[in-house]
PDB file of C-alpha atoms in Angstrom:
ATOM      1  CA  MET A  75     -77.929 -55.793   5.509  1.00  0.00           C
ATOM      2  CA  GLY A  76     -75.830 -53.778   3.345  1.00  0.00           C
ATOM      3  CA  LYS A  77     -75.255 -50.598   1.415  1.00  0.00           C
ATOM      4  CA  ILE A  78     -73.934 -50.203  -1.973  1.00  0.00           C
ATOM      5  CA  ARG A  79     -72.366 -47.467  -3.330  1.00  0.00           C
ATOM      6  CA  TYR A  80     -71.090 -47.321  -7.127  1.00  0.00           C
ATOM      7  CA  ALA A  81     -69.828 -45.510  -9.898  1.00  0.00           C
ATOM      8  CA  SER A  82     -69.498 -46.246 -13.662  1.00  0.00           C
ATOM      9  CA  PHE A  83     -68.178 -45.140 -16.978  1.00  0.00           C
ATOM     10  CA  SER A  84     -68.479 -46.317 -20.630  1.00  0.00           C
ATOM     11  CA  GLU A  85     -66.540 -44.467 -23.603  1.00  0.00           C
ATOM     12  CA  ALA A  86     -65.987 -45.187 -27.275  1.00  0.00           C
ATOM     13  CA  GLY A  87     -62.344 -44.141 -26.762  1.00  0.00           C
ATOM     14  CA  ILE A  88     -60.565 -44.110 -30.057  1.00  0.00           C
ATOM     15  CA  ARG A  89     -63.036 -46.139 -32.008  1.00  0.00           C
ATOM     16  CA  ARG A  90     -65.707 -44.369 -33.799  1.00  0.00           C
ATOM     17  CA  ASP A  91     -68.791 -46.320 -32.145  1.00  0.00           C
ATOM     18  CA  ASN A  92     -69.033 -47.667 -28.523  1.00  0.00           C
ATOM     19  CA  GLU A  93     -69.818 -51.481 -28.706  1.00  0.00           C
ATOM     20  CA  ASP A  94     -69.744 -51.885 -24.938  1.00  0.00           C
ATOM     21  CA  TYR A  95     -73.042 -51.827 -22.814  1.00  0.00           C
ATOM     22  CA  CYS A  96     -73.614 -51.438 -19.085  1.00  0.00           C
ATOM     23  CA  LYS A  97     -76.420 -51.580 -16.673  1.00  0.00           C
ATOM     24  CA  THR A  98     -77.102 -51.431 -13.133  1.00  0.00           C
ATOM     25  CA  ILE A  99     -80.215 -52.364 -11.128  1.00  0.00           C
ATOM     26  CA  ILE A 100     -80.648 -51.223  -7.661  1.00  0.00           C
ATOM     27  CA  ASP A 101     -83.294 -52.539  -5.446  1.00  0.00           C
ATOM     28  CA  GLU A 102     -82.362 -51.269  -1.827  1.00  0.00           C
ATOM     29  CA  ASP A 103     -85.905 -52.560  -0.551  1.00  0.00           C
ATOM     30  CA  ASN A 104     -85.131 -55.956  -1.089  1.00  0.00           C
ATOM     31  CA  GLN A 105     -81.148 -55.738  -0.740  1.00  0.00           C
ATOM     32  CA  ARG A 106     -80.643 -56.854  -4.284  1.00  0.00           C
ATOM     33  CA  TYR A 107     -78.437 -55.324  -6.772  1.00  0.00           C
ATOM     34  CA  LEU A 108     -77.079 -56.402 -10.245  1.00  0.00           C
ATOM     35  CA  PHE A 109     -74.051 -54.680 -12.166  1.00  0.00           C
ATOM     36  CA  VAL A 110     -73.593 -55.801 -16.006  1.00  0.00           C
ATOM     37  CA  VAL A 111     -70.764 -55.163 -18.474  1.00  0.00           C
ATOM     38  CA  CYS A 112     -71.081 -56.331 -22.197  1.00  0.00           C
ATOM     39  CA  ASP A 113     -68.637 -56.116 -24.769  1.00  0.00           C
ATOM     40  CA  GLY A 114     -69.696 -56.413 -28.439  1.00  0.00           C
ATOM     41  CA  MET A 115     -67.187 -58.571 -30.233  1.00  0.00           C
ATOM     42  CA  GLY A 116     -64.901 -57.129 -32.682  1.00  0.00           C
ATOM     43  CA  GLY A 117     -64.593 -58.742 -36.090  1.00  0.00           C
ATOM     44  CA  HIS A 118     -68.173 -59.374 -36.338  1.00  0.00           C
ATOM     45  CA  ALA A 119     -71.228 -57.384 -37.420  1.00  0.00           C
ATOM     46  CA  MET A 120     -73.422 -55.425 -35.030  1.00  0.00           C
ATOM     47  CA  GLY A 121     -71.350 -55.717 -31.767  1.00  0.00           C
ATOM     48  CA  GLU A 122     -73.259 -52.876 -30.219  1.00  0.00           C
ATOM     49  CA  VAL A 123     -76.617 -54.851 -30.857  1.00  0.00           C
ATOM     50  CA  ALA A 124     -75.362 -57.930 -29.279  1.00  0.00           C
ATOM     51  CA  SER A 125     -73.867 -56.252 -26.365  1.00  0.00           C
ATOM     52  CA  GLN A 126     -77.171 -54.191 -25.708  1.00  0.00           C
ATOM     53  CA  VAL A 127     -79.564 -57.225 -26.285  1.00  0.00           C
ATOM     54  CA  VAL A 128     -77.462 -59.376 -23.952  1.00  0.00           C
ATOM     55  CA  CYS A 129     -77.307 -56.987 -21.076  1.00  0.00           C
ATOM     56  CA  GLU A 130     -81.121 -55.871 -21.655  1.00  0.00           C
ATOM     57  CA  SER A 131     -82.317 -59.289 -21.485  1.00  0.00           C
ATOM     58  CA  ILE A 132     -80.337 -60.452 -18.416  1.00  0.00           C
ATOM     59  CA  CYS A 133     -81.594 -57.295 -16.782  1.00  0.00           C
ATOM     60  CA  GLU A 134     -84.968 -57.713 -17.560  1.00  0.00           C
ATOM     61  CA  HIS A 135     -85.212 -61.292 -16.513  1.00  0.00           C
ATOM     62  CA  TRP A 136     -83.672 -60.011 -13.097  1.00  0.00           C
ATOM     63  CA  GLU A 137     -86.129 -57.244 -12.602  1.00  0.00           C
ATOM     64  CA  ASN A 138     -89.032 -59.756 -13.459  1.00  0.00           C
ATOM     65  CA  ALA A 139     -87.820 -62.126 -11.089  1.00  0.00           C
ATOM     66  CA  SER A 140     -89.102 -62.503  -7.535  1.00  0.00           C
ATOM     67  CA  PRO A 141     -86.701 -61.387  -4.453  1.00  0.00           C
ATOM     68  CA  GLU A 142     -87.656 -64.664  -3.197  1.00  0.00           C
ATOM     69  CA  ASP A 143     -86.196 -66.787  -5.820  1.00  0.00           C
ATOM     70  CA  GLU A 144     -82.582 -68.099  -5.518  1.00  0.00           C
ATOM     71  CA  VAL A 145     -80.100 -65.875  -7.314  1.00  0.00           C
ATOM     72  CA  GLU A 146     -78.231 -68.347  -9.301  1.00  0.00           C
ATOM     73  CA  ASN A 147     -81.598 -70.169 -10.577  1.00  0.00           C
ATOM     74  CA  VAL A 148     -82.556 -66.829 -11.717  1.00  0.00           C
ATOM     75  CA  LEU A 149     -79.320 -65.964 -13.522  1.00  0.00           C
ATOM     76  CA  LYS A 150     -79.277 -69.528 -15.150  1.00  0.00           C
ATOM     77  CA  ALA A 151     -83.015 -68.850 -16.651  1.00  0.00           C
ATOM     78  CA  ALA A 152     -81.942 -65.451 -17.777  1.00  0.00           C
ATOM     79  CA  PHE A 153     -78.820 -66.796 -19.572  1.00  0.00           C
ATOM     80  CA  GLN A 154     -80.970 -69.264 -21.443  1.00  0.00           C
ATOM     81  CA  GLU A 155     -83.559 -66.512 -22.265  1.00  0.00           C
ATOM     82  CA  THR A 156     -80.884 -64.188 -23.474  1.00  0.00           C
ATOM     83  CA  SER A 157     -79.403 -66.867 -25.962  1.00  0.00           C
ATOM     84  CA  LYS A 158     -83.077 -66.887 -27.338  1.00  0.00           C
ATOM     85  CA  ALA A 159     -83.392 -63.374 -27.356  1.00  0.00           C
ATOM     86  CA  LEU A 160     -80.096 -62.771 -29.259  1.00  0.00           C
ATOM     87  CA  ASP A 161     -81.153 -65.220 -31.885  1.00  0.00           C
ATOM     88  CA  ALA A 162     -84.739 -63.737 -32.208  1.00  0.00           C
ATOM     89  CA  LYS A 163     -82.685 -60.393 -32.853  1.00  0.00           C
ATOM     90  CA  ALA A 164     -80.465 -61.633 -35.490  1.00  0.00           C
ATOM     91  CA  ASP A 165     -83.396 -63.104 -37.291  1.00  0.00           C
ATOM     92  CA  VAL A 166     -85.021 -59.790 -37.841  1.00  0.00           C
ATOM     93  CA  LEU A 167     -81.297 -58.502 -38.963  1.00  0.00           C
ATOM     94  CA  ASN A 168     -81.010 -60.901 -41.907  1.00  0.00           C
ATOM     95  CA  HIS A 169     -79.539 -63.573 -39.903  1.00  0.00           C
ATOM     96  CA  VAL A 170     -76.429 -61.629 -38.771  1.00  0.00           C
ATOM     97  CA  GLU A 171     -73.897 -63.293 -36.905  1.00  0.00           C
ATOM     98  CA  MET A 172     -72.852 -61.097 -33.801  1.00  0.00           C
ATOM     99  CA  GLY A 173     -71.526 -61.674 -30.253  1.00  0.00           C
ATOM    100  CA  THR A 174     -70.633 -60.288 -26.945  1.00  0.00           C
ATOM    101  CA  THR A 175     -68.734 -61.029 -23.736  1.00  0.00           C
ATOM    102  CA  MET A 176     -70.697 -60.555 -20.465  1.00  0.00           C
ATOM    103  CA  VAL A 177     -69.425 -60.306 -17.034  1.00  0.00           C
ATOM    104  CA  LEU A 178     -72.149 -59.387 -13.953  1.00  0.00           C
ATOM    105  CA  ALA A 179     -72.225 -59.161 -10.260  1.00  0.00           C
ATOM    106  CA  ALA A 180     -75.354 -59.984  -8.461  1.00  0.00           C
ATOM    107  CA  ILE A 181     -75.650 -59.146  -4.745  1.00  0.00           C
ATOM    108  CA  HIS A 182     -78.347 -60.350  -2.392  1.00  0.00           C
ATOM    109  CA  ASP A 183     -77.834 -59.236   1.318  1.00  0.00           C
ATOM    110  CA  ASP A 184     -74.275 -60.205   1.877  1.00  0.00           C
ATOM    111  CA  LYS A 185     -73.995 -63.016  -0.926  1.00  0.00           C
ATOM    112  CA  LEU A 186     -71.977 -62.046  -4.345  1.00  0.00           C
ATOM    113  CA  ILE A 187     -72.440 -64.072  -7.401  1.00  0.00           C
ATOM    114  CA  ILE A 188     -69.789 -63.250 -10.178  1.00  0.00           C
ATOM    115  CA  ALA A 189     -70.370 -64.642 -13.629  1.00  0.00           C
ATOM    116  CA  HIS A 190     -68.490 -64.407 -16.752  1.00  0.00           C
ATOM    117  CA  CYS A 191     -68.515 -65.265 -20.392  1.00  0.00           C
ATOM    118  CA  GLY A 192     -65.533 -64.088 -22.332  1.00  0.00           C
ATOM    119  CA  ASP A 193     -62.734 -61.557 -21.604  1.00  0.00           C
ATOM    120  CA  SER A 194     -64.777 -59.048 -19.731  1.00  0.00           C
ATOM    121  CA  ARG A 195     -63.479 -58.955 -16.088  1.00  0.00           C
ATOM    122  CA  CYS A 196     -64.561 -58.794 -12.630  1.00  0.00           C
ATOM    123  CA  TYR A 197     -62.087 -58.398  -9.557  1.00  0.00           C
ATOM    124  CA  LEU A 198     -63.325 -58.770  -6.004  1.00  0.00           C
ATOM    125  CA  LEU A 199     -61.037 -56.734  -3.558  1.00  0.00           C
ATOM    126  CA  ARG A 200     -60.647 -56.939   0.179  1.00  0.00           C
ATOM    127  CA  PRO A 201     -59.088 -54.543   2.843  1.00  0.00           C
ATOM    128  CA  ASN A 202     -55.531 -55.322   3.816  1.00  0.00           C
ATOM    129  CA  VAL A 203     -55.924 -58.469   1.549  1.00  0.00           C
ATOM    130  CA  GLY A 204     -56.140 -57.214  -2.152  1.00  0.00           C
ATOM    131  CA  VAL A 205     -57.452 -59.220  -4.921  1.00  0.00           C
ATOM    132  CA  VAL A 206     -59.535 -61.921  -3.387  1.00  0.00           C
ATOM    133  CA  TYR A 207     -60.541 -63.329  -6.696  1.00  0.00           C
ATOM    134  CA  GLN A 208     -60.307 -62.174 -10.442  1.00  0.00           C
ATOM    135  CA  THR A 209     -62.064 -64.017 -13.495  1.00  0.00           C
ATOM    136  CA  GLN A 210     -59.736 -65.598 -15.891  1.00  0.00           C
ATOM    137  CA  ASP A 211     -60.560 -64.765 -19.517  1.00  0.00           C
ATOM    138  CA  HIS A 212     -62.081 -67.212 -21.919  1.00  0.00           C
ATOM    139  CA  VAL A 213     -59.620 -67.088 -24.385  1.00  0.00           C
ATOM    140  CA  ASN A 214     -57.836 -69.679 -26.657  1.00  0.00           C
ATOM    141  CA  HIS A 215     -54.187 -68.816 -27.283  1.00  0.00           C
ATOM    142  CA  SER A 216     -52.735 -70.107 -30.547  1.00  0.00           C
ATOM    143  CA  VAL A 217     -50.030 -69.420 -33.006  1.00  0.00           C
ATOM    144  CA  PHE A 218     -52.921 -67.824 -35.214  1.00  0.00           C
ATOM    145  CA  GLY A 219     -53.964 -65.331 -32.399  1.00  0.00           C
ATOM    146  CA  ASP A 220     -55.999 -64.949 -29.558  1.00  0.00           C
ATOM    147  CA  PHE A 221     -59.786 -66.002 -29.816  1.00  0.00           C
ATOM    148  CA  ILE A 222     -62.511 -65.720 -27.268  1.00  0.00           C
ATOM    149  CA  ASP A 223     -63.848 -69.202 -27.001  1.00  0.00           C
ATOM    150  CA  LYS A 224     -66.782 -68.328 -24.807  1.00  0.00           C
ATOM    151  CA  SER A 225     -69.427 -65.668 -25.487  1.00  0.00           C
ATOM    152  CA  PHE A 226     -73.097 -65.010 -26.137  1.00  0.00           C
ATOM    153  CA  PHE A 227     -73.188 -65.332 -30.033  1.00  0.00           C
ATOM    154  CA  SER A 228     -76.413 -65.697 -32.527  1.00  0.00           C
ATOM    155  CA  TYR A 229     -77.140 -69.073 -33.433  1.00  0.00           C
ATOM    156  CA  HIS A 230     -74.256 -70.572 -31.313  1.00  0.00           C
ATOM    157  CA  SER A 231     -75.921 -70.959 -27.608  1.00  0.00           C
ATOM    158  CA  SER A 232     -73.264 -73.575 -26.835  1.00  0.00           C
ATOM    159  CA  LYS A 233     -70.694 -70.663 -26.799  1.00  0.00           C
ATOM    160  CA  ALA A 234     -72.439 -69.087 -23.785  1.00  0.00           C
ATOM    161  CA  GLU A 235     -71.001 -71.325 -21.113  1.00  0.00           C
ATOM    162  CA  VAL A 236     -71.143 -68.643 -18.286  1.00  0.00           C
ATOM    163  CA  GLU A 237     -68.846 -69.259 -15.365  1.00  0.00           C
ATOM    164  CA  ILE A 238     -70.584 -68.666 -11.878  1.00  0.00           C
ATOM    165  CA  ARG A 239     -68.529 -68.166  -8.816  1.00  0.00           C
ATOM    166  CA  HIS A 240     -70.225 -67.578  -4.997  1.00  0.00           C
ATOM    167  CA  PHE A 241     -68.791 -65.278  -2.396  1.00  0.00           C
ATOM    168  CA  GLU A 242     -69.645 -63.947   1.124  1.00  0.00           C
ATOM    169  CA  LEU A 243     -69.189 -59.974   1.235  1.00  0.00           C
ATOM    170  CA  GLN A 244     -67.348 -58.679   3.942  1.00  0.00           C
ATOM    171  CA  GLN A 245     -67.167 -55.078   5.244  1.00  0.00           C
ATOM    172  CA  ASN A 246     -65.554 -52.625   2.654  1.00  0.00           C
ATOM    173  CA  ASP A 247     -65.373 -55.162  -0.085  1.00  0.00           C
ATOM    174  CA  ARG A 248     -65.175 -53.705  -3.605  1.00  0.00           C
ATOM    175  CA  VAL A 249     -66.333 -55.151  -6.844  1.00  0.00           C
ATOM    176  CA  PHE A 250     -64.753 -54.079 -10.176  1.00  0.00           C
ATOM    177  CA  LEU A 251     -66.192 -55.038 -13.349  1.00  0.00           C
ATOM    178  CA  CYS A 252     -64.672 -53.944 -16.931  1.00  0.00           C
ATOM    179  CA  SER A 253     -64.635 -54.566 -20.554  1.00  0.00           C
ATOM    180  CA  ASP A 254     -61.127 -55.593 -21.907  1.00  0.00           C
ATOM    181  CA  GLY A 255     -60.372 -52.094 -22.898  1.00  0.00           C
ATOM    182  CA  VAL A 256     -59.678 -51.320 -19.363  1.00  0.00           C
ATOM    183  CA  SER A 257     -58.110 -54.552 -18.312  1.00  0.00           C
ATOM    184  CA  SER A 258     -55.900 -55.168 -21.368  1.00  0.00           C
ATOM    185  CA  TYR A 259     -54.231 -51.691 -21.686  1.00  0.00           C
ATOM    186  CA  SER A 260     -53.686 -50.974 -17.893  1.00  0.00           C
ATOM    187  CA  ASP A 261     -50.723 -51.767 -15.842  1.00  0.00           C
ATOM    188  CA  PRO A 262     -52.321 -54.909 -13.408  1.00  0.00           C
ATOM    189  CA  ASN A 263     -50.490 -53.762 -10.525  1.00  0.00           C
ATOM    190  CA  ILE A 264     -51.751 -50.052 -11.116  1.00  0.00           C
ATOM    191  CA  LEU A 265     -55.101 -50.951 -11.934  1.00  0.00           C
ATOM    192  CA  THR A 266     -55.519 -52.862  -8.446  1.00  0.00           C
ATOM    193  CA  ASP A 267     -53.587 -50.325  -6.548  1.00  0.00           C
ATOM    194  CA  ARG A 268     -55.795 -47.691  -7.672  1.00  0.00           C
ATOM    195  CA  LEU A 269     -58.859 -49.875  -7.165  1.00  0.00           C
ATOM    196  CA  MET A 270     -57.691 -50.160  -3.460  1.00  0.00           C
ATOM    197  CA  ASP A 271     -57.036 -46.437  -2.875  1.00  0.00           C
ATOM    198  CA  ASP A 272     -58.680 -44.657   0.194  1.00  0.00           C
ATOM    199  CA  LYS A 273     -61.215 -42.811  -2.115  1.00  0.00           C
ATOM    200  CA  SER A 274     -64.813 -42.758  -3.436  1.00  0.00           C
ATOM    201  CA  PRO A 275     -66.015 -44.747  -6.142  1.00  0.00           C
ATOM    202  CA  GLU A 276     -66.376 -41.785  -8.261  1.00  0.00           C
ATOM    203  CA  ASP A 277     -62.829 -40.630  -7.638  1.00  0.00           C
ATOM    204  CA  ILE A 278     -61.336 -43.995  -8.341  1.00  0.00           C
ATOM    205  CA  THR A 279     -63.336 -44.489 -11.532  1.00  0.00           C
ATOM    206  CA  ASP A 280     -62.141 -40.921 -12.560  1.00  0.00           C
ATOM    207  CA  VAL A 281     -58.714 -41.836 -12.212  1.00  0.00           C
ATOM    208  CA  ILE A 282     -59.039 -45.325 -14.315  1.00  0.00           C
ATOM    209  CA  GLN A 283     -61.041 -43.492 -16.885  1.00  0.00           C
ATOM    210  CA  PHE A 284     -58.282 -41.007 -17.530  1.00  0.00           C
ATOM    211  CA  LEU A 285     -55.751 -43.882 -17.777  1.00  0.00           C
ATOM    212  CA  CYS A 286     -57.978 -45.249 -20.339  1.00  0.00           C
ATOM    213  CA  GLU A 287     -58.195 -41.954 -22.058  1.00  0.00           C
ATOM    214  CA  LYS A 288     -54.255 -42.239 -22.254  1.00  0.00           C
ATOM    215  CA  PHE A 289     -53.620 -45.675 -23.098  1.00  0.00           C
ATOM    216  CA  SER A 290     -56.663 -47.714 -24.382  1.00  0.00           C
ATOM    217  CA  LYS A 291     -56.901 -48.748 -27.963  1.00  0.00           C
ATOM    218  CA  ASP A 292     -60.523 -49.754 -27.668  1.00  0.00           C
ATOM    219  CA  ASN A 293     -63.775 -48.792 -26.147  1.00  0.00           C
ATOM    220  CA  TYR A 294     -63.459 -48.835 -22.254  1.00  0.00           C
ATOM    221  CA  SER A 295     -66.352 -49.497 -19.520  1.00  0.00           C
ATOM    222  CA  ALA A 296     -66.377 -50.077 -16.069  1.00  0.00           C
ATOM    223  CA  ILE A 297     -68.365 -50.192 -12.841  1.00  0.00           C
ATOM    224  CA  LEU A 298     -66.853 -50.107  -9.401  1.00  0.00           C
ATOM    225  CA  ALA A 299     -69.102 -50.978  -6.427  1.00  0.00           C
ATOM    226  CA  TYR A 300     -68.582 -50.913  -2.432  1.00  0.00           C
ATOM    227  CA  TYR A 301     -70.122 -52.863  -0.084  1.00  0.00           C
ATOM    228  CA  GLU A 302     -70.753 -51.405   3.621  1.00  0.00           C
ATOM    229  CA  LYS A 303     -72.733 -53.156   6.352  1.00  0.00           C
ATOM    230  CA  ASN A 304     -75.388 -50.574   7.710  1.00  0.00           C
ATOM    231  CA  ASP A 305     -74.121 -51.288  11.132  1.00  0.00           C
ATOM    232  CA  ALA A 306     -70.524 -50.506  10.441  1.00  0.00           C
ATOM    233  CA  LYS A 307     -68.748 -46.944   9.521  1.00  0.00           C
ATOM    234  CA  PRO A 308     -66.883 -47.515   6.205  1.00  0.00           C
ATOM    235  CA  HIS A 309     -62.963 -46.965   6.229  1.00  0.00           C
ATOM    236  CA  GLY A 310     -60.393 -46.734   3.463  1.00  0.00           C
ATOM    237  CA  MET A 311     -58.423 -49.559   2.263  1.00  0.00           C
ATOM    238  CA  HIS A 312     -55.241 -48.168   2.687  1.00  0.00           C
ATOM    239  CA  PRO A 313     -53.111 -44.820   2.130  1.00  0.00           C
ATOM    240  CA  ASN A 314     -53.009 -43.797  -1.531  1.00  0.00           C
ATOM    241  CA  LYS A 315     -49.919 -44.580  -3.433  1.00  0.00           C
TER     242      LYS A 315
END
């Protein structure tokens, strides 16, 4: 059995609108937790609608599933239903083309599933180890620029090729999810160093949010979650740098 502590933020930054959308679902009784970050795609209409529809659809499916259901099966079914929900929303908006990236972390007991589609990221960090896992952006690099090649996009359900990875959580593991407004404008070493500081999730997200306020050129959103076993005392990762 484990305990989850978390903190989050979501800001428009220098942009007029915030096309990011985040949500957390906490079910302590059944030891089930879901953290989702979606980032509406620029260059297309209604990114803020796409991110909200995708996030809310996944979360609704998760909440309606039985705690006894296998987590990966729940998520895969949620992703299929979410593509349909996005198309249905596009139908009532004059068949608009809209899309969003998505990254989530689902925890049941001490099991973690990380799933992502696009360039929103998730990091799994461990005491005295550092970054155990980092999602790899689904981006196609070409002479014409960088293009997201996997996403939830209206009328293109084949683009929603969600990558899924399984992990077993250990005492004091940390899971960090963010939109590319955080990862693209943060020095990677500074970001991971700050994520491993011996501070509360609230204090660390405050620092990262401050860095985004200074340097990010996009919306920026993140969720930081700590995993602590109920029979163990929490301790820090390493002294602050």
